[in-house]
CSV table of C-alpha atoms in Angstrom, one decimal:
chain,number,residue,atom,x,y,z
A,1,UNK,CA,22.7,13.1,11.1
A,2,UNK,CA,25.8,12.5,13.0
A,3,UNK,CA,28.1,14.6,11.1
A,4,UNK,CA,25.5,17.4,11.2
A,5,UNK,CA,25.5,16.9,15.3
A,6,UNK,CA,29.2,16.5,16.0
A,7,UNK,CA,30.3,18.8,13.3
A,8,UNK,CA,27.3,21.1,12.6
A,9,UNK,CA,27.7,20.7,8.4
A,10,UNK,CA,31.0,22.0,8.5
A,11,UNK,CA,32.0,21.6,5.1
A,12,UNK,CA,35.7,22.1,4.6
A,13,UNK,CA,37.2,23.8,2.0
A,14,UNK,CA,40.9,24.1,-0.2
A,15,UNK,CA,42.2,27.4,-1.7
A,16,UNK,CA,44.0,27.8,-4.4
A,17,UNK,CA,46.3,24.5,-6.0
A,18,UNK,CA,49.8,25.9,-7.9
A,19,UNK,CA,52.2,24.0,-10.3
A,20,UNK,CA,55.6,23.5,-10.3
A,21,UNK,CA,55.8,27.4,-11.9
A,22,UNK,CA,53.4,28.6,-9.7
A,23,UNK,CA,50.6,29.0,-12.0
A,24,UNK,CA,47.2,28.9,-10.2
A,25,UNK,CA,45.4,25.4,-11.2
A,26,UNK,CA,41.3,25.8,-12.1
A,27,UNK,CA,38.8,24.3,-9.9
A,28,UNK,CA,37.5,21.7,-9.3
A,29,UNK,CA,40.3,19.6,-8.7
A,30,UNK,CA,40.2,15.9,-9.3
A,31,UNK,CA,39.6,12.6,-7.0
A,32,UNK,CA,43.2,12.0,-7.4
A,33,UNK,CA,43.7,15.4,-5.2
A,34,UNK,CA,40.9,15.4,-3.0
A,35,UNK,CA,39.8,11.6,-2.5
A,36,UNK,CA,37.5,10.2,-2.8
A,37,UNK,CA,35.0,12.4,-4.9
A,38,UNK,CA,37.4,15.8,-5.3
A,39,UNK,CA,36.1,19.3,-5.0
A,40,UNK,CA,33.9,21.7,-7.3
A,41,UNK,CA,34.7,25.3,-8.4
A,42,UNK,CA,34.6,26.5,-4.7
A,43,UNK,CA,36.8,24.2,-3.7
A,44,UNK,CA,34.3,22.5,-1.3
A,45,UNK,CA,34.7,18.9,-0.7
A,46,UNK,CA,32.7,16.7,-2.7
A,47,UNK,CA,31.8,14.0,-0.3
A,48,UNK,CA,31.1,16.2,2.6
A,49,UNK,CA,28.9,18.0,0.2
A,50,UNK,CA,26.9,15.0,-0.6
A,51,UNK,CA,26.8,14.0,2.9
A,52,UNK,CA,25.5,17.2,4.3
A,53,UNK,CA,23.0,17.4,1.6
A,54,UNK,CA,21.5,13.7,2.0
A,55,UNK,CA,19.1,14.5,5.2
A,56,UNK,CA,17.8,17.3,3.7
A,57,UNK,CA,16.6,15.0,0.3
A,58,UNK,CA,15.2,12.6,1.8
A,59,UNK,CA,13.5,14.2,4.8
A,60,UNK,CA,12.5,16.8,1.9
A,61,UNK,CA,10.8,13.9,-0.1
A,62,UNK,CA,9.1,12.1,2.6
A,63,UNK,CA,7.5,15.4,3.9
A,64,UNK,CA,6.5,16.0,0.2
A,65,UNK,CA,5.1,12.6,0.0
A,66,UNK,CA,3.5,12.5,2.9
A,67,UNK,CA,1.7,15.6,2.2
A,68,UNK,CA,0.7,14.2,-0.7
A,69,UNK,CA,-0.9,11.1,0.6
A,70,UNK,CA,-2.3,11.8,4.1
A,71,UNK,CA,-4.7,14.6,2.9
A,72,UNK,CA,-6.0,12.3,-0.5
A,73,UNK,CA,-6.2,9.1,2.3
A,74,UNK,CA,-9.1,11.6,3.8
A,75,UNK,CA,-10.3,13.4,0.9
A,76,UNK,CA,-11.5,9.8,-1.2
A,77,UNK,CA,-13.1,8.8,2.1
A,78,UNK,CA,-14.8,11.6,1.4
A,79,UNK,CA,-15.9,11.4,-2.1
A,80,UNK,CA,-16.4,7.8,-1.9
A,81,UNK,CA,-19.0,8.4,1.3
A,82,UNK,CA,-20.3,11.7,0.1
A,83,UNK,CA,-19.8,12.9,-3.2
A,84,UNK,CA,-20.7,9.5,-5.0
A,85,UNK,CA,-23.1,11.2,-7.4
A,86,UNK,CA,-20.6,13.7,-8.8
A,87,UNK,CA,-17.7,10.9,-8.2
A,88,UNK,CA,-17.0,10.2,-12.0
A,89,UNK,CA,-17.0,13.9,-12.9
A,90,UNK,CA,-14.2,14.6,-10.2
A,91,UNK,CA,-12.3,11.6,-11.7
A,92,UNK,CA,-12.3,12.9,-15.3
A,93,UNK,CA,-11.2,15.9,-14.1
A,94,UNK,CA,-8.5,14.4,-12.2
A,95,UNK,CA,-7.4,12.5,-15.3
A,96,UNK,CA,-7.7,15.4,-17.5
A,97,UNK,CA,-4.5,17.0,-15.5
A,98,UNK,CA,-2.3,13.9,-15.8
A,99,UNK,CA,-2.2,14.9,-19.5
A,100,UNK,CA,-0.2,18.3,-18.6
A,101,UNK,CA,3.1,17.6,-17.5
A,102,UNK,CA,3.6,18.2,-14.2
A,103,UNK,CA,6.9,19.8,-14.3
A,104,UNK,CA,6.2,22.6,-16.6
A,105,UNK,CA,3.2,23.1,-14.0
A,106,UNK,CA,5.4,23.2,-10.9
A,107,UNK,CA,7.9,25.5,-13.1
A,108,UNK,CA,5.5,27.9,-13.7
A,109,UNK,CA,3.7,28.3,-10.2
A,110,UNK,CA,7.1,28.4,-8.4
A,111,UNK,CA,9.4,30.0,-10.6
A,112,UNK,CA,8.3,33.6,-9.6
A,113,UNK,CA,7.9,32.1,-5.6
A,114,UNK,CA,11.5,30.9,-5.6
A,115,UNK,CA,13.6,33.9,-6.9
A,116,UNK,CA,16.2,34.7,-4.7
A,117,UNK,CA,17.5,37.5,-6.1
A,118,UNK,CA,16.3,41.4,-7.4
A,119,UNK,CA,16.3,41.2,-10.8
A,120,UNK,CA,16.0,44.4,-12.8
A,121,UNK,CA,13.5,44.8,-16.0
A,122,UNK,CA,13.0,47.3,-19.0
A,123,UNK,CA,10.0,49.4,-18.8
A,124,UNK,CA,9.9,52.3,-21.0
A,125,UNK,CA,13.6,52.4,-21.5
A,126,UNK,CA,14.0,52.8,-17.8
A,127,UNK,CA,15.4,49.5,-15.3
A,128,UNK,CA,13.2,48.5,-12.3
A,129,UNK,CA,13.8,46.5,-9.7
A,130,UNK,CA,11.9,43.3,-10.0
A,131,UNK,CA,10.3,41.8,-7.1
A,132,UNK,CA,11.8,41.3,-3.8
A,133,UNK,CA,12.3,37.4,-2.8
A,134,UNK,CA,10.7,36.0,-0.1
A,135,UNK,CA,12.5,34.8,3.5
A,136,UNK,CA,14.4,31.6,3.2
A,137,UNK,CA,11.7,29.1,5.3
A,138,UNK,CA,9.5,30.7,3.1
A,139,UNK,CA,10.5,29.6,0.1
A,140,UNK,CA,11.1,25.9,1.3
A,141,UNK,CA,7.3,26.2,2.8
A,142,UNK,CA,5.9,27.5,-0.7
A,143,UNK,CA,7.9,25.0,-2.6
A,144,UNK,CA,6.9,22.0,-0.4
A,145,UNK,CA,3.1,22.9,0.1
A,146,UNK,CA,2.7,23.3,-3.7
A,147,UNK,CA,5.1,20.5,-5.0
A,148,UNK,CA,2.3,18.0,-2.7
A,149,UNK,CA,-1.0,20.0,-3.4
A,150,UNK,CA,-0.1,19.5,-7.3
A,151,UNK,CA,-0.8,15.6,-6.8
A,152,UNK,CA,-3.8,15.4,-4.3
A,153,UNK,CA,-6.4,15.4,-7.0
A,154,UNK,CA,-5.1,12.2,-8.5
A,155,UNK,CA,-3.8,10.2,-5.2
A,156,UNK,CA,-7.6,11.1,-4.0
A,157,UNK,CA,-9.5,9.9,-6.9
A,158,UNK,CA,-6.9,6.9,-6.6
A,159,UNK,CA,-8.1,5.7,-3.1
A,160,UNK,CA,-11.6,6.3,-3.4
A,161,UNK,CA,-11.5,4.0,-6.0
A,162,UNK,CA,-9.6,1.8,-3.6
A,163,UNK,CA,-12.2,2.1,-1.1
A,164,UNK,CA,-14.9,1.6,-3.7
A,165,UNK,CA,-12.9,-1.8,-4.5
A,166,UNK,CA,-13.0,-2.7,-0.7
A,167,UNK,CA,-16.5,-2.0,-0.1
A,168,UNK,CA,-17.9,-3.9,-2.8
A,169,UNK,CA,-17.0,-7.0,-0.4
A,170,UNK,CA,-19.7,-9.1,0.8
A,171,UNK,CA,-18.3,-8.9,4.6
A,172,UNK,CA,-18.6,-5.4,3.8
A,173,UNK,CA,-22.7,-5.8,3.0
A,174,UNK,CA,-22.8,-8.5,6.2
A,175,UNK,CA,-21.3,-5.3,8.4
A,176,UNK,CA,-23.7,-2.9,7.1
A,177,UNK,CA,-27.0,-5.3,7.3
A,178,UNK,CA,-25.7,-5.8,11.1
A,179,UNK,CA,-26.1,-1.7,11.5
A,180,UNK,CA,-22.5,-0.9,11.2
A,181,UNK,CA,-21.6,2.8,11.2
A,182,UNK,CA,-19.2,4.4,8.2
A,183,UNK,CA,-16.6,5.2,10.7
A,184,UNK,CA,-16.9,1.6,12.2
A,185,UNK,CA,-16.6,-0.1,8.8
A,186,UNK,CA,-13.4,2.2,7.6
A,187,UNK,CA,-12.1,1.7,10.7
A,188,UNK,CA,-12.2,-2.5,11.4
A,189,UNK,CA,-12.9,-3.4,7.9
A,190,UNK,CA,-11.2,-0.5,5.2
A,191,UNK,CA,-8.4,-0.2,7.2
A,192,UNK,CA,-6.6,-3.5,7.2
A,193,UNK,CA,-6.8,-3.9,3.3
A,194,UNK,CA,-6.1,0.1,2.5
A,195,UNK,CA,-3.1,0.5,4.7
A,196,UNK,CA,-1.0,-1.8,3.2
A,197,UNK,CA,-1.6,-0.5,-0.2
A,198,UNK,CA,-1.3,3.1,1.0
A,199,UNK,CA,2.2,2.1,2.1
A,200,UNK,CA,2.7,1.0,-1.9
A,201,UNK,CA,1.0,4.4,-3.1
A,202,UNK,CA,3.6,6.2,-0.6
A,203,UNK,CA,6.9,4.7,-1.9
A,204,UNK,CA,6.2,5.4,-5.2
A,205,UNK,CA,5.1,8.6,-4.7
A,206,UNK,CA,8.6,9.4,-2.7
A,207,UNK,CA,10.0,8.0,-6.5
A,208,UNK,CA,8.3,10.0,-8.3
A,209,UNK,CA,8.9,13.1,-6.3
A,210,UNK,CA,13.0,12.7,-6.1
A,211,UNK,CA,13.0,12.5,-9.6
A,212,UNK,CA,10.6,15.9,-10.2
A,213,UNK,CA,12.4,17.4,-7.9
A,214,UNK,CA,15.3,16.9,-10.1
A,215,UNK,CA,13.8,18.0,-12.9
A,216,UNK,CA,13.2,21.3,-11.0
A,217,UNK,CA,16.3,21.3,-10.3
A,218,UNK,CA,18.1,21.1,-13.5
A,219,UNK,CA,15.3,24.2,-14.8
A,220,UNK,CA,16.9,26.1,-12.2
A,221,UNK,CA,14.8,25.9,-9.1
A,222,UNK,CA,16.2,24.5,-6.0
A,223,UNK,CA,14.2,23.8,-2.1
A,224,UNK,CA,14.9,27.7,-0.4
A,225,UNK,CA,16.3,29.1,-3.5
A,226,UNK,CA,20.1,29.6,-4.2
A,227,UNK,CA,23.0,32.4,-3.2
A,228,UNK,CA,25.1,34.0,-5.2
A,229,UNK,CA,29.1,32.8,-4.1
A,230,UNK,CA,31.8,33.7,-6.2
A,231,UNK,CA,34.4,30.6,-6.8
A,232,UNK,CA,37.9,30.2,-6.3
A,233,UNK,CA,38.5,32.3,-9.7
A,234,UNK,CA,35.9,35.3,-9.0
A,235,UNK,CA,33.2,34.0,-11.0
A,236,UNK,CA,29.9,34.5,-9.7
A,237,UNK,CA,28.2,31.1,-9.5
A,238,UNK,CA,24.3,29.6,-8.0
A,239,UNK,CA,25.2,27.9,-4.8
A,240,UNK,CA,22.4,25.3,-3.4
A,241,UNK,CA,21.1,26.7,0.4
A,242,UNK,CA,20.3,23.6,1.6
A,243,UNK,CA,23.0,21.7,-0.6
A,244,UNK,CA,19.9,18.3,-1.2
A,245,UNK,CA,20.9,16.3,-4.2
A,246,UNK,CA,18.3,17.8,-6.7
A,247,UNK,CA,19.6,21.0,-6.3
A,248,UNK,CA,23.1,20.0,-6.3
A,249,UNK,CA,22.3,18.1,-9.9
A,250,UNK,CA,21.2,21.8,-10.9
A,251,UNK,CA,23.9,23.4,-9.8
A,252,UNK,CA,26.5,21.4,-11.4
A,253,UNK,CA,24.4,20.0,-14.5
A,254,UNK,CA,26.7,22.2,-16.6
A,255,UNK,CA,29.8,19.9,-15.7
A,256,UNK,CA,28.3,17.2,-18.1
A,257,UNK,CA,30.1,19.1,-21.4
A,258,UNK,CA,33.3,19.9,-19.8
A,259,UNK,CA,36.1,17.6,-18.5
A,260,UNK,CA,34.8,17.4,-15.2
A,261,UNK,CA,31.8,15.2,-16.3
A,262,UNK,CA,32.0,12.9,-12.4
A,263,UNK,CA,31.1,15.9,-10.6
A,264,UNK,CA,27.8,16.0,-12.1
A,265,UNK,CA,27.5,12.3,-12.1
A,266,UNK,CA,27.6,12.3,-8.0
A,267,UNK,CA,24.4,13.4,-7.4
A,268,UNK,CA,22.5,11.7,-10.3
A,269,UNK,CA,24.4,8.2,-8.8
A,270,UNK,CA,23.5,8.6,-5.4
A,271,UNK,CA,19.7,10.1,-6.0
A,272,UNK,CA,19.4,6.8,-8.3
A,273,UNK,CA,20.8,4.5,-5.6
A,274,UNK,CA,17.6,6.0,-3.7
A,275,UNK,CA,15.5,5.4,-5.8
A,276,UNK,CA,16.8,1.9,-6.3
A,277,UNK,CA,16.5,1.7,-2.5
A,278,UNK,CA,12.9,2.7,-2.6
A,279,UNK,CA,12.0,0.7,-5.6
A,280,UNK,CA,13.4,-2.6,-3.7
A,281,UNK,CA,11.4,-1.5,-0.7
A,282,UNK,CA,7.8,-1.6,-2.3
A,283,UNK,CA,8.6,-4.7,-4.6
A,284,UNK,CA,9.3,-6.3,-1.2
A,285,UNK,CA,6.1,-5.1,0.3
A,286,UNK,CA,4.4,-6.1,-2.9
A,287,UNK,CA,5.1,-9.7,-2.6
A,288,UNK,CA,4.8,-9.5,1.1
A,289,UNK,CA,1.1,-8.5,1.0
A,290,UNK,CA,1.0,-11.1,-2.1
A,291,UNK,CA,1.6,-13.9,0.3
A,292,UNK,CA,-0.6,-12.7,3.2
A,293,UNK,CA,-3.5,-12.5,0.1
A,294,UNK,CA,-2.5,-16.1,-0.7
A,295,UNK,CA,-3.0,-17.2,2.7
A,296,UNK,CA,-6.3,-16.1,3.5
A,297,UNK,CA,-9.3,-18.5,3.2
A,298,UNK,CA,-11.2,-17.2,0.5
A,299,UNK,CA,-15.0,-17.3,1.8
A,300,UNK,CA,-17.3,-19.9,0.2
A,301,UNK,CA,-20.1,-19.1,-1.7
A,302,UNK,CA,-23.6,-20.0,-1.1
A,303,UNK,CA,-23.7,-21.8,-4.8
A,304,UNK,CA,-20.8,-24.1,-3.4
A,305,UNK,CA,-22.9,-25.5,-0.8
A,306,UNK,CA,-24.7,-28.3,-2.9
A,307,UNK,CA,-26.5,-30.8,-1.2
A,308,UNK,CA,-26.4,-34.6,-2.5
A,309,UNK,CA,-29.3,-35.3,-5.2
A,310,UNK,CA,-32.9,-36.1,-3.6
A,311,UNK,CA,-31.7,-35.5,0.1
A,312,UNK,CA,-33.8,-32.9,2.4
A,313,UNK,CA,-31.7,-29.5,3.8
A,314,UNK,CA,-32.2,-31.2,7.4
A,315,UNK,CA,-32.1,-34.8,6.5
A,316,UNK,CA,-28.0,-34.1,7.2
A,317,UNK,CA,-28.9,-32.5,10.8
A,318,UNK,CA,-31.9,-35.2,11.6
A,319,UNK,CA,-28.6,-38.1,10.7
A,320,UNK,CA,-26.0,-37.0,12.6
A,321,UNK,CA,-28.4,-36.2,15.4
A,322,UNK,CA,-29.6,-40.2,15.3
A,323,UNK,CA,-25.7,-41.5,15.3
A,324,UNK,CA,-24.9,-39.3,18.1
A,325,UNK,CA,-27.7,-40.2,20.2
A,326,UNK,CA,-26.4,-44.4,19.0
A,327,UNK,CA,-22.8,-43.1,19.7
């Protein structure tokens, strides 16, 4: 954020390196050139790159993640308070699409949303121009909104079963014999157990959506599209818009077979490292809310209350009454 304030993303380049002869050397040029992470076939800085490009992954993730969790918070309220009689329908349904894979299913809805380019077909021996692509913040808008809708069945049918787990509690019962209203109960009594484990729910649905984001982006389809740059050698190449890691891992996915293999290792090593990040972050809340579990008083059951063998309920209250009034 700081770089992008005091040097608005400026990403600084290198033209062309020459030998001893003065033969042109091919991009990208090595750490040992450019420390400490080299440049790619543009000649762009590595690190910068990866610098620029880290706000826009990770606010890009936690918008996609929270898009995918606020709405199911309120949708299995919903089918937990509402829809209880065609609950278990809605969850086999639900279940049913966790058997198709999710990133063929993204592929296939954003593919022809993301183009960012007129492509020409064949029809009838004559070429026509495909379709025409969509404005940039378009294409970001499309790709987030569908990315989170694609995971609201499931995350809903998750918390109402959440809730369902909740309100089978006996304070819950006490609450409702006193009168207590739906929106009182969710409120003082849902709340303080389904936060907490929404928290859980979020992080590892900001895992899951770095790494199907790179998926996306290794099948070619990057947040806002790409542009067409030609390198330092004339070759027309896919350049990243928004330069985030995923689409950064698609652009330079093809540097795994060559002898540039680091250059496609940067982004795969720092999207890990956040994931690793995340990953220690909700095993920490995980034993956290563990603990606070462990400390609460667990409420004692009427079958524990056991009076002494051949003594009266009130015989207790009619003793203690007679020592205090000796006392």
């Amino acid at each position: 954020m700081l770089y992008f304030f005091f040097f608005n993303d400026r990403i600084p380049t290198t033209s062309l390196l020459y030998d001893s002869q003065g033969k042109p050397l091919p991009a990208p040029y090595s750490y040992k050139n450019f420390p400490p992470l080299g440049t790619d076939n543009f000649g762009r800085d590595l690190f910068i790159v990866m610098l620029v490009g880290a706000k826009y992954t990770i606010a890009a993730a936690i918008l996609i993640t929270f898009l995918r969790v606020f709405p199911s918070f309120w949708i299995g309220l919903f089918i937990h308070f509402f829809l209880q009689k065609i609950e278990k329908p809605l969850k086999s349904m639900a279940d049913a699409l966790n058997y198709f894979p999710m990133t063929l299913l993204a592929f296939l809805l954003l593919n022809g949303i993301l183009i960012s380019e007129v492509e020409m077909f064949m029809v009838d021996g004559a070429l026509v121009n495909g379709p025409e692509p969509l404005p940039y913040w378009s294409r970001v808008l499309f790709y987030i909104l569908i990315f989170a809708l694609l995971f609201v069945p499931t995350n809903s049918i998750l918390i109402a079963n959440e809730v369902k787990t909740i309100y089978k509690k006996e304070f819950i019962e006490s609450s409702r014999t006193l009168g207590a209203s739906n929106w009182r109960i969710v409120n003082k009594h849902i709340k303080p157990f389904l936060v907490p484990q929404l928290a859980i729910i979020f992080l590892r649905d900001f895992i899951h959506t770095l790494i199907l984001m790179s998926h996306l982006a290794v099948l070619g389809l990057f947040i806002g599209g790409y542009t067409l740059r030609g390198d330092l050698f004339g070759s027309t190449k896919r350049v990243s818009n928004s330069n985030e890691w995923a689409g950064l891992l698609g652009m330079w996915w093809e540097y795994l077979w060559t002898s540039y293999p680091w250059i496609s290792f940067m982004p795969i090593l720092f999207i890990c490292l956040l994931i690793l990040s995340a990953k220690g972050m909700m095993e920490g809340l995980t034993k956290v809310l563990a603990a606070v579990d462990s400390t609460r008083e667990p409420v004692q059951k009427r079958s524990e209350i056991e009076f002494s063998k051949g003594e009266h309920p009130f015989e207790r209250i009619h003793l203690r009454a007679m020592r205090s009034a000796r006392d």
